[in-house]
Amino acid sequence: IDAQIIASYDYSVQWTPTVTLDCPTCDAPRAFPFENVVYEIKVTDAVGCEALAALKVSLVKNYEVFIPNAFSPNRDGINDFFEIYCGKDVEAIRSFAVFNRWGALVFEANDFLPHDRNSRWDGNFKGEALAPAVFVYLAKIRFIDGEEKVFSGDISLIK
């Protein structure tokens, strides 16, 4: 014979801080913190006895941003544009600029949402297709947690 003891207790739960929790009075709430935090839980039974515990959550921010290092604007439908690929953690691209080897600005887009098809470079400058070369880019990206990061590198325009 299998015997099982099931105890049921009348108790209440209170988690703090409550700002980033979906249910601060649930046994197992889901948390969505933007920074390191210590959650505290207080469990109180029907006669007023309390138990306290703490849980430290340390975040590792791994922003999803991919910026390619080459593109081929030859209108074959494959890698025809130089653009920033972003995950759900990106709120906006504050600035995106491309410069030639002499430092002249050949493309610029500011304050646009991720995946904005109007804010990608087609390899043209002043209406003319540029010859294959290496260019430098600079992008400032704002994330949903309020942090802004600068990304820079080079991009090869190939045909």
C-alpha positions as a printed NumPy array, in Angstrom:
array([[  0.   ,   0.   ,   0.   ],
       [  1.292,   3.42 ,  -0.958],
       [  0.583,   6.067,   1.601],
       [  0.859,   9.733,   0.932],
       [  0.49 ,  12.525,   3.436],
       [ -0.902,  15.681,   1.987],
       [ -0.745,  18.725,   4.18 ],
       [ -2.608,  21.841,   3.319],
       [ -1.88 ,  25.081,   5.072],
       [ -3.604,  28.394,   4.965],
       [ -0.906,  30.972,   4.228],
       [ -0.197,  34.15 ,   2.32 ],
       [  2.814,  35.112,   0.251],
       [  4.305,  38.557,  -0.4  ],
       [  7.254,  39.14 ,  -2.757],
       [  9.153,  42.453,  -2.884],
       [ 10.064,  44.457,  -4.862],
       [  6.842,  44.067,  -6.814],
       [  7.596,  46.238,  -9.865],
       [  9.047,  43.509, -12.102],
       [  6.859,  40.61 , -10.929],
       [  3.709,  39.421, -12.669],
       [  2.093,  38.314,  -9.377],
       [  3.739,  39.434,  -6.106],
       [  1.3  ,  37.367,  -4.005],
       [  1.721,  34.06 ,  -5.88 ],
       [  3.876,  31.118,  -4.813],
       [  5.915,  31.199,  -8.031],
       [  5.655,  34.55 ,  -9.82 ],
       [  7.41 ,  35.294, -13.099],
       [ 10.026,  38.037, -12.885],
       [ 11.116,  40.438, -15.634],
       [ 13.947,  42.499, -14.103],
       [ 16.078,  44.884, -16.173],
       [ 18.942,  44.898, -13.675],
       [ 20.357,  42.807, -10.846],
       [ 17.866,  42.546,  -7.977],
       [ 17.286,  40.769,  -4.673],
       [ 13.716,  39.517,  -4.281],
       [ 12.474,  38.912,  -0.763],
       [  9.592,  36.594,   0.094],
       [  7.554,  36.631,   3.265],
       [  5.209,  33.723,   3.963],
       [  2.676,  34.192,   6.739],
       [  0.497,  31.349,   8.043],
       [ -3.024,  31.542,   9.463],
       [ -1.801,  32.123,  13.042],
       [  0.629,  34.882,  12.09 ],
       [  3.93 ,  32.974,  11.988],
       [  6.271,  34.385,   9.366],
       [  9.123,  32.948,   7.346],
       [ 11.467,  35.131,   5.293],
       [ 13.84 ,  34.276,   2.459],
       [ 15.727,  36.115,  -0.263],
       [ 16.625,  35.312,  -3.86 ],
       [ 19.356,  37.192,  -5.715],
       [ 18.91 ,  37.48 ,  -9.486],
       [ 21.973,  38.504, -11.491],
       [ 21.349,  39.357, -15.121],
       [ 23.635,  38.578, -17.99 ],
       [ 22.67 ,  40.967, -20.769],
       [ 23.079,  39.355, -24.141],
       [ 21.635,  41.826, -26.594],
       [ 20.595,  40.384, -29.929],
       [ 22.242,  42.546, -32.568],
       [ 23.812,  41.265, -35.774],
       [ 25.604,  43.596, -38.165],
       [ 27.032,  41.839, -41.223],
       [ 30.526,  42.552, -42.552],
       [ 29.701,  42.313, -46.279],
       [ 26.841,  42.891, -48.698],
       [ 26.368,  42.773, -52.454],
       [ 23.934,  45.355, -53.818],
       [ 23.644,  43.687, -57.215],
       [ 19.828,  43.329, -57.139],
       [ 19.836,  39.527, -57.079],
       [ 17.65 ,  39.518, -53.963],
       [ 20.43 ,  38.173, -51.721],
       [ 22.232,  40.542, -49.324],
       [ 21.346,  43.573, -51.45 ],
       [ 21.18 ,  45.924, -48.453],
       [ 23.375,  46.743, -45.491],
       [ 21.133,  46.746, -42.437],
       [ 21.152,  46.048, -38.721],
       [ 19.4  ,  42.86 , -37.62 ],
       [ 17.897,  43.072, -34.129],
       [ 16.173,  40.879, -31.597],
       [ 13.171,  41.749, -29.44 ],
       [ 15.386,  43.52 , -26.898],
       [ 16.061,  46.452, -29.259],
       [ 13.742,  49.426, -28.828],
       [ 15.164,  51.727, -31.516],
       [ 18.206,  52.568, -33.575],
       [ 19.182,  56.105, -32.602],
       [ 21.727,  56.562, -35.4  ],
       [ 23.244,  54.541, -38.215],
       [ 25.994,  56.025, -40.39 ],
       [ 28.331,  54.672, -43.07 ],
       [ 31.561,  56.403, -44.091],
       [ 33.998,  55.854, -46.963],
       [ 37.744,  55.38 , -46.409],
       [ 38.312,  59.145, -46.371],
       [ 35.687,  59.681, -43.671],
       [ 32.993,  61.127, -45.922],
       [ 29.437,  60.266, -44.89 ],
       [ 27.811,  58.115, -47.615],
       [ 24.688,  56.981, -45.73 ],
       [ 22.813,  58.092, -42.621],
       [ 19.556,  57.158, -40.891],
       [ 18.389,  58.365, -37.474],
       [ 15.754,  57.42 , -34.899],
       [ 14.097,  54.439, -36.543],
       [ 12.58 ,  51.174, -35.389],
       [ 14.279,  47.81 , -35.894],
       [ 13.596,  46.171, -39.268],
       [ 12.644,  49.503, -40.894],
       [ 13.121,  48.777, -44.589],
       [ 13.574,  52.497, -45.317],
       [ 16.624,  52.724, -43.049],
       [ 19.036,  50.371, -44.759],
       [ 21.81 ,  51.201, -47.173],
       [ 21.575,  50.109, -50.809],
       [ 25.218,  50.86 , -51.697],
       [ 24.414,  54.138, -53.448],
       [ 25.708,  57.616, -52.761],
       [ 23.95 ,  60.637, -54.269],
       [ 22.019,  58.319, -56.586],
       [ 25.11 ,  56.554, -57.953],
       [ 26.147,  52.961, -57.252],
       [ 29.475,  52.863, -55.434],
       [ 32.334,  50.625, -56.533],
       [ 33.384,  47.676, -54.357],
       [ 35.261,  48.935, -51.309],
       [ 35.463,  48.735, -47.536],
       [ 33.397,  51.227, -45.547],
       [ 33.138,  51.997, -41.839],
       [ 29.861,  52.094, -39.919],
       [ 28.787,  53.539, -36.595],
       [ 25.44 ,  52.696, -34.966],
       [ 23.898,  53.76 , -31.672],
       [ 21.21 ,  51.357, -30.473],
       [ 18.751,  51.77 , -27.585],
       [ 17.479,  48.657, -25.829],
       [ 14.163,  48.099, -24.04 ],
       [ 15.904,  48.32 , -20.658],
       [ 16.939,  51.914, -21.465],
       [ 20.606,  51.139, -22.094],
       [ 22.263,  52.509, -25.228],
       [ 25.281,  50.912, -26.874],
       [ 27.499,  52.01 , -29.744],
       [ 28.452,  49.467, -32.399],
       [ 31.153,  50.093, -34.994],
       [ 33.021,  48.123, -37.595],
       [ 33.624,  47.772, -41.288],
       [ 31.434,  46.597, -44.129],
       [ 32.666,  45.343, -47.486],
       [ 30.613,  46.293, -50.507],
       [ 31.129,  43.504, -53.013],
       [ 29.606,  42.846, -56.429]])
